[in-house]
Amino acid sequence: MDEDKEEGEIHTGDCVEFMEAMDDESVDLVVTSPPYDNLRDYNGFEFDCGKVASGLARVVKKGGVVVWVVGDRINGGRSLTSFEQAFAFRDAGFVVYDAMIFKKRNTPFMRKRAYTNCYEFMFVFTRGLPATFNPLRSPSVRTGVWPVPFLKGADGVNRKTKRSLSEHKVRNNIWSYAVGKNGTTSDMYAFKHPAMFPENLARDHILSWSDPGELVFDPMCGAGTTCKMAKATGRRWLGVDVSAEYTAIAQRRVEGVQWKSVEVPESRVDPFEGPLPICRWCPNEIPAARLVATGGRTVTCGPECSEVNRRKRRTELRAAERAKAKRVRSAA
């Protein structure tokens, strides 16, 4: 396997038929999101979950992973389509290894007589134990030597021993991402596709469950988020979609990113966990509602401090323009 070789393809076609021509156990990782409950118009196309699961069971290697990002229709009661699809993969021979949560930081959809729905599932299906796991990390609240539980039996008693805790710990299985423009992607033309997941979501799973040079497959690649991030992280990529309009977008996005241009993200704290951040211009905490409304990107606690921030930025831009003009005059 050549880790430094840039290699990938995107095809237009039915993924079930396409997989029939693929070699057995040729795929290391699948990251995809299927249609469900007819909530979006994918150019009129639908899919058969059972046939897709059976096809993936043949082409995914032993120790390979399928990340299946899916939600449910919630109006009129939760449809449980996500669980039906998980059962289809279990019936096809996969292990339901984890049911992770994709938390949307800035969901605008309010519900009557119910709490706002802000998540989808990220099912992790495996063929046996995962062959690769490169855990992403977050800062530990406690470091040094602490008593920690090591064996909790049926009696419910916590038995503890002293262990040294590192400065970083493995992330939990709830991952939060901003969605929408500049959250999902900065490729504005890609929003012709009605339901993309965030690039960073694809990046984090690709880094977690595969190594450089391995093959990442998306059988319903849509606008090409998985393929783009596979290339950006130094993996080989293969995408298929029934819509020629979407595969054209996917090809453009892949061509627009540099090979191996994304590194493993540093250990980070979710802005919605732990203490609220402090405003850039005053000692107040930034309200949680404001963080949610801006997808965690705001640096100010309210409109007044935002105006201060904007004035400061305008002043800096004018100063930069004057300095540039002065350099031009000096050169002349």
Short mmCIF file of C-alpha atoms in Angstrom, two decimals:
data_model
loop_
_atom_site.label_atom_id
_atom_site.label_comp_id
_atom_site.label_asym_id
_atom_site.label_seq_id
_atom_site.Cartn_x
_atom_site.Cartn_y
_atom_site.Cartn_z
CA MET A 1 0.00 0.00 0.00
CA ASP A 2 1.48 3.34 -1.09
CA GLU A 3 0.48 5.96 1.50
CA ASP A 4 1.78 8.82 -0.65
CA LYS A 5 -0.12 7.92 -3.82
CA GLU A 6 -3.12 10.11 -4.58
CA GLU A 7 -5.82 7.82 -5.94
CA GLY A 8 -9.60 8.06 -6.15
CA GLU A 9 -12.67 7.80 -8.35
CA ILE A 10 -16.26 9.04 -8.40
CA HIS A 11 -18.87 7.23 -10.50
CA THR A 12 -22.49 7.80 -11.48
CA GLY A 13 -24.66 4.72 -11.03
CA ASP A 14 -26.73 2.56 -8.71
CA CYS A 15 -24.55 1.58 -5.76
CA VAL A 16 -26.00 -1.95 -5.46
CA GLU A 17 -25.16 -2.71 -9.09
CA PHE A 18 -21.77 -0.98 -8.72
CA MET A 19 -20.83 -3.09 -5.69
CA GLU A 20 -21.60 -6.27 -7.62
CA ALA A 21 -18.56 -5.49 -9.81
CA MET A 22 -16.28 -4.69 -6.83
CA ASP A 23 -13.80 -7.17 -5.37
CA ASP A 24 -14.64 -8.98 -2.15
CA GLU A 25 -13.20 -7.39 1.01
CA SER A 26 -11.67 -4.44 -0.84
CA VAL A 27 -12.93 -1.55 1.33
CA ASP A 28 -11.41 -0.43 4.63
CA LEU A 29 -14.00 2.17 5.67
CA VAL A 30 -17.43 3.39 4.60
CA VAL A 31 -18.74 6.80 5.69
CA THR A 32 -22.16 7.61 4.26
CA SER A 33 -25.63 8.97 4.96
CA PRO A 34 -28.67 7.35 3.30
CA PRO A 35 -32.03 8.85 2.41
CA TYR A 36 -34.75 8.14 4.96
CA ASP A 37 -38.48 8.77 5.35
CA ASN A 38 -38.63 10.79 2.11
CA LEU A 39 -37.66 13.94 4.04
CA ARG A 40 -35.55 15.23 1.14
CA ASP A 41 -35.91 15.07 -2.63
CA TYR A 42 -32.70 13.41 -3.84
CA ASN A 43 -33.59 14.07 -7.48
CA GLY A 44 -36.34 11.48 -7.08
CA PHE A 45 -34.01 8.58 -6.23
CA GLU A 46 -34.55 6.10 -3.40
CA PHE A 47 -32.62 3.07 -2.15
CA ASP A 48 -33.11 -0.42 -0.71
CA CYS A 49 -31.35 -0.55 2.67
CA GLY A 50 -31.25 -4.36 2.84
CA LYS A 51 -29.56 -4.68 -0.56
CA VAL A 52 -27.05 -1.93 0.29
CA ALA A 53 -26.22 -3.63 3.61
CA SER A 54 -25.72 -6.99 1.88
CA GLY A 55 -23.48 -5.42 -0.75
CA LEU A 56 -21.36 -3.70 1.88
CA ALA A 57 -21.09 -6.94 3.88
CA ARG A 58 -19.31 -8.46 0.87
CA VAL A 59 -17.00 -5.58 -0.12
CA VAL A 60 -15.94 -4.40 3.36
CA LYS A 61 -12.87 -6.13 4.78
CA LYS A 62 -12.91 -8.15 7.98
CA GLY A 63 -12.13 -5.58 10.64
CA GLY A 64 -13.59 -2.86 8.41
CA VAL A 65 -16.06 -0.23 9.56
CA VAL A 66 -19.25 1.32 8.18
CA VAL A 67 -20.30 4.70 9.60
CA TRP A 68 -23.99 5.17 8.83
CA VAL A 69 -25.33 8.68 9.57
CA VAL A 70 -29.13 8.59 9.79
CA GLY A 71 -32.09 10.18 11.55
CA ASP A 72 -35.85 9.74 11.81
CA ARG A 73 -38.96 11.55 10.77
CA ILE A 74 -40.18 13.16 14.00
CA ASN A 75 -43.44 14.88 13.04
CA GLY A 76 -46.37 12.74 14.16
CA GLY A 77 -44.07 10.56 16.25
CA ARG A 78 -40.58 9.22 15.69
CA SER A 79 -40.49 6.81 12.75
CA LEU A 80 -37.58 4.69 14.09
CA THR A 81 -36.26 4.29 10.54
CA SER A 82 -32.75 4.62 11.98
CA PHE A 83 -33.21 1.49 14.10
CA GLU A 84 -34.82 -0.43 11.25
CA GLN A 85 -31.74 0.28 9.15
CA ALA A 86 -29.46 -0.77 12.03
CA PHE A 87 -31.34 -4.09 12.23
CA ALA A 88 -30.90 -4.53 8.45
CA PHE A 89 -27.11 -4.26 8.90
CA ARG A 90 -27.18 -6.67 11.80
CA ASP A 91 -29.16 -9.14 9.67
CA ALA A 92 -26.54 -8.72 6.90
CA GLY A 93 -23.81 -9.91 9.28
CA PHE A 94 -22.47 -6.68 10.77
CA VAL A 95 -21.91 -5.98 14.46
CA VAL A 96 -23.67 -2.85 15.72
CA TYR A 97 -20.47 -1.69 17.37
CA ASP A 98 -21.63 1.74 18.54
CA ALA A 99 -24.56 4.14 18.29
CA MET A 100 -22.85 7.53 18.27
CA ILE A 101 -24.65 10.87 18.30
CA PHE A 102 -24.19 13.70 15.78
CA LYS A 103 -25.28 16.79 17.72
CA LYS A 104 -26.19 19.80 15.59
CA ARG A 105 -25.03 22.96 17.31
CA ASN A 106 -27.29 25.42 15.56
CA THR A 107 -30.49 23.63 14.57
CA PRO A 108 -33.29 26.16 13.91
CA PHE A 109 -36.23 23.75 13.79
CA MET A 110 -38.56 24.22 16.75
CA ARG A 111 -41.30 21.70 17.59
CA LYS A 112 -44.73 22.05 19.13
CA ARG A 113 -45.22 20.29 22.47
CA ALA A 114 -41.76 18.72 22.29
CA TYR A 115 -38.12 19.66 22.80
CA THR A 116 -36.10 20.78 19.82
CA ASN A 117 -34.57 17.81 18.01
CA CYS A 118 -30.85 18.47 17.50
CA TYR A 119 -29.25 15.12 16.69
CA GLU A 120 -28.89 12.19 14.32
CA PHE A 121 -27.35 8.79 14.90
CA MET A 122 -23.93 7.80 13.62
CA PHE A 123 -24.15 4.00 13.74
CA VAL A 124 -20.78 2.27 13.63
CA PHE A 125 -21.16 -1.17 12.04
CA THR A 126 -18.17 -3.50 11.96
CA ARG A 127 -17.15 -6.85 10.57
CA GLY A 128 -15.78 -8.19 13.84
CA LEU A 129 -13.51 -5.97 15.92
CA PRO A 130 -12.26 -2.82 14.13
CA ALA A 131 -8.83 -3.40 12.64
CA THR A 132 -7.98 0.29 13.07
CA PHE A 133 -8.87 2.75 15.83
CA ASN A 134 -7.01 6.05 16.12
CA PRO A 135 -8.90 7.73 18.97
CA LEU A 136 -9.40 11.48 18.91
CA ARG A 137 -8.92 13.18 22.26
CA SER A 138 -10.18 16.00 24.44
CA PRO A 139 -8.59 17.69 27.49
CA SER A 140 -9.02 15.94 30.83
CA VAL A 141 -10.67 17.82 33.68
CA ARG A 142 -8.43 16.05 36.20
CA THR A 143 -4.76 15.14 35.88
CA GLY A 144 -2.22 13.53 38.17
CA VAL A 145 -2.85 10.56 40.49
CA TRP A 146 -6.50 9.93 41.45
CA PRO A 147 -8.53 6.98 42.76
CA VAL A 148 -10.54 5.59 39.85
CA PRO A 149 -13.03 2.68 39.61
CA PHE A 150 -11.53 -0.45 38.06
CA LEU A 151 -14.01 -3.24 38.73
CA LYS A 152 -17.71 -2.87 39.38
CA GLY A 153 -19.40 -6.21 39.86
CA ALA A 154 -23.02 -7.28 40.09
CA ASP A 155 -23.13 -6.02 43.69
CA GLY A 156 -22.78 -2.43 42.40
CA VAL A 157 -19.82 -1.65 44.67
CA ASN A 158 -17.17 0.68 43.21
CA ARG A 159 -13.70 -0.75 43.72
CA LYS A 160 -11.03 1.88 43.22
CA THR A 161 -7.33 2.00 42.69
CA LYS A 162 -4.96 4.94 42.28
CA ARG A 163 -3.96 5.66 38.70
CA SER A 164 -2.16 8.45 36.90
CA LEU A 165 -4.55 10.42 34.68
CA SER A 166 -3.12 12.01 31.53
CA GLU A 167 -3.80 15.53 30.31
CA HIS A 168 -5.96 14.19 27.48
CA LYS A 169 -8.65 11.54 27.31
CA VAL A 170 -10.46 9.71 24.51
CA ARG A 171 -13.51 11.67 23.34
CA ASN A 172 -16.97 10.47 24.22
CA ASN A 173 -19.34 9.23 21.51
CA ILE A 174 -21.41 12.43 21.23
CA TRP A 175 -19.82 14.74 18.64
CA SER A 176 -21.17 18.22 17.97
CA TYR A 177 -20.77 20.21 14.76
CA ALA A 178 -22.10 23.46 13.36
CA VAL A 179 -24.32 22.94 10.31
CA GLY A 180 -25.32 25.16 7.40
CA LYS A 181 -23.19 27.63 5.49
CA ASN A 182 -19.57 27.68 6.69
CA GLY A 183 -20.51 25.02 9.23
CA THR A 184 -21.22 22.05 6.98
CA THR A 185 -18.85 23.36 4.30
CA SER A 186 -17.58 26.60 2.82
CA ASP A 187 -18.25 25.22 -0.71
CA MET A 188 -21.36 27.28 -1.35
CA TYR A 189 -22.12 25.60 -4.69
CA ALA A 190 -22.40 22.25 -2.90
CA PHE A 191 -25.63 23.29 -1.18
CA LYS A 192 -27.47 22.27 -4.34
CA HIS A 193 -27.47 18.94 -2.53
CA PRO A 194 -30.31 19.02 0.05
CA ALA A 195 -28.74 17.12 2.96
CA MET A 196 -24.98 17.15 3.46
CA PHE A 197 -23.27 16.23 6.71
CA PRO A 198 -20.39 18.42 7.98
CA GLU A 199 -16.93 17.96 6.50
CA ASN A 200 -15.44 17.75 9.98
CA LEU A 201 -17.75 14.85 10.83
CA ALA A 202 -16.42 12.91 7.84
CA ARG A 203 -12.86 13.95 8.68
CA ASP A 204 -13.10 12.76 12.29
CA HIS A 205 -14.48 9.34 11.37
CA ILE A 206 -11.93 8.86 8.58
CA LEU A 207 -9.09 9.69 10.95
CA SER A 208 -10.58 7.41 13.63
CA TRP A 209 -11.26 4.23 11.66
CA SER A 210 -8.66 4.20 8.86
CA ASP A 211 -4.98 4.80 8.17
CA PRO A 212 -3.34 6.80 5.35
CA GLY A 213 -3.45 5.03 2.01
CA GLU A 214 -6.49 2.88 2.86
CA LEU A 215 -9.70 2.92 0.79
CA VAL A 216 -12.68 4.99 1.98
CA PHE A 217 -15.95 4.27 0.14
CA ASP A 218 -19.21 6.23 0.03
CA PRO A 219 -21.92 4.29 -1.85
CA MET A 220 -24.31 7.28 -1.77
CA CYS A 221 -21.74 10.02 -2.03
CA GLY A 222 -24.08 12.90 -2.91
CA ALA A 223 -22.05 16.11 -2.98
CA GLY A 224 -18.83 14.23 -2.18
CA THR A 225 -18.09 15.22 1.42
CA THR A 226 -16.60 11.82 2.33
CA CYS A 227 -14.48 11.67 -0.84
CA LYS A 228 -13.22 15.22 -0.33
CA MET A 229 -12.14 14.54 3.26
CA ALA A 230 -10.62 11.16 2.34
CA LYS A 231 -8.35 12.95 -0.13
CA ALA A 232 -7.62 15.74 2.36
CA THR A 233 -6.51 13.18 4.98
CA GLY A 234 -4.37 11.11 2.59
CA ARG A 235 -6.70 8.16 2.00
CA ARG A 236 -7.82 6.65 -1.30
CA TRP A 237 -11.44 7.39 -2.11
CA LEU A 238 -14.30 5.85 -4.05
CA GLY A 239 -17.72 7.46 -4.43
CA VAL A 240 -20.91 6.41 -6.21
CA ASP A 241 -24.21 8.22 -6.64
CA VAL A 242 -27.19 7.71 -8.94
CA SER A 243 -27.45 11.46 -9.67
CA ALA A 244 -25.12 12.86 -12.33
CA GLU A 245 -25.80 16.35 -10.98
CA TYR A 246 -24.49 15.36 -7.55
CA THR A 247 -21.45 13.45 -8.82
CA ALA A 248 -20.46 16.52 -10.84
CA ILE A 249 -20.54 18.55 -7.61
CA ALA A 250 -18.59 15.82 -5.82
CA GLN A 251 -15.90 15.74 -8.50
CA ARG A 252 -15.52 19.52 -8.33
CA ARG A 253 -15.15 19.45 -4.55
CA VAL A 254 -12.55 16.69 -4.64
CA GLU A 255 -10.54 18.51 -7.29
CA GLY A 256 -10.63 21.66 -5.15
CA VAL A 257 -8.88 20.16 -2.11
CA GLN A 258 -5.19 19.37 -1.68
CA TRP A 259 -3.96 15.83 -1.07
CA LYS A 260 -3.09 15.29 2.63
CA SER A 261 -3.94 18.90 3.49
CA VAL A 262 -5.74 18.09 6.78
CA GLU A 263 -3.97 16.94 9.93
CA VAL A 264 -5.34 15.23 13.03
CA PRO A 265 -7.22 17.93 15.00
CA GLU A 266 -5.76 18.97 18.31
CA SER A 267 -7.39 17.88 21.53
CA ARG A 268 -10.34 20.20 22.02
CA VAL A 269 -13.21 20.95 24.36
CA ASP A 270 -16.73 21.08 22.97
CA PRO A 271 -17.89 24.71 23.49
CA PHE A 272 -21.20 23.39 24.85
CA GLU A 273 -19.56 21.34 27.57
CA GLY A 274 -17.90 22.78 30.65
CA PRO A 275 -17.70 26.49 31.59
CA LEU A 276 -19.12 29.02 29.17
CA PRO A 277 -16.46 31.08 27.32
CA ILE A 278 -15.78 34.69 28.26
CA CYS A 279 -16.62 37.60 25.95
CA ARG A 280 -13.67 39.11 24.08
CA TRP A 281 -14.58 42.67 25.13
CA CYS A 282 -15.96 42.36 28.66
CA PRO A 283 -15.73 39.94 31.62
CA ASN A 284 -19.20 38.43 31.05
CA GLU A 285 -19.81 34.84 29.99
CA ILE A 286 -21.22 34.31 26.50
CA PRO A 287 -24.83 33.09 26.95
CA ALA A 288 -25.45 29.48 25.95
CA ALA A 289 -28.36 30.53 23.71
CA ARG A 290 -26.03 32.86 21.79
CA LEU A 291 -23.50 30.06 21.36
CA VAL A 292 -26.21 27.78 19.97
CA ALA A 293 -27.51 30.49 17.61
CA THR A 294 -24.03 31.05 16.14
CA GLY A 295 -22.88 27.44 16.10
CA GLY A 296 -20.24 28.17 18.75
CA ARG A 297 -18.47 30.73 16.56
CA THR A 298 -19.32 33.94 18.44
CA VAL A 299 -16.65 35.70 20.53
CA THR A 300 -18.94 38.32 22.09
CA CYS A 301 -21.69 38.21 24.70
CA GLY A 302 -24.21 40.49 22.98
CA PRO A 303 -24.96 43.15 20.34
CA GLU A 304 -23.05 45.97 22.10
CA CYS A 305 -19.82 44.00 22.30
CA SER A 306 -20.38 42.76 18.76
CA GLU A 307 -20.44 46.38 17.57
CA VAL A 308 -17.20 47.05 19.45
CA ASN A 309 -15.69 44.02 17.71
CA ARG A 310 -16.87 45.23 14.28
CA ARG A 311 -15.48 48.75 14.84
CA LYS A 312 -12.15 47.28 15.90
CA ARG A 313 -11.99 45.11 12.78
CA ARG A 314 -12.91 48.05 10.51
CA THR A 315 -10.16 50.14 12.10
CA GLU A 316 -7.64 47.35 11.56
CA LEU A 317 -8.68 46.96 7.90
CA ARG A 318 -8.38 50.70 7.23
CA ALA A 319 -4.95 50.74 8.88
CA ALA A 320 -3.86 47.81 6.72
CA GLU A 321 -5.11 49.55 3.56
CA ARG A 322 -3.25 52.76 4.46
CA ALA A 323 -0.05 50.81 5.12
CA LYS A 324 -0.40 49.03 1.78
CA ALA A 325 -0.97 52.33 -0.07
CA LYS A 326 2.08 53.82 1.64
CA ARG A 327 4.23 50.89 0.51
CA VAL A 328 2.98 51.27 -3.06
CA ARG A 329 3.82 55.00 -3.07
CA SER A 330 7.26 54.31 -1.60
CA ALA A 331 7.98 51.69 -4.27
CA ALA A 332 6.92 54.15 -7.02
#
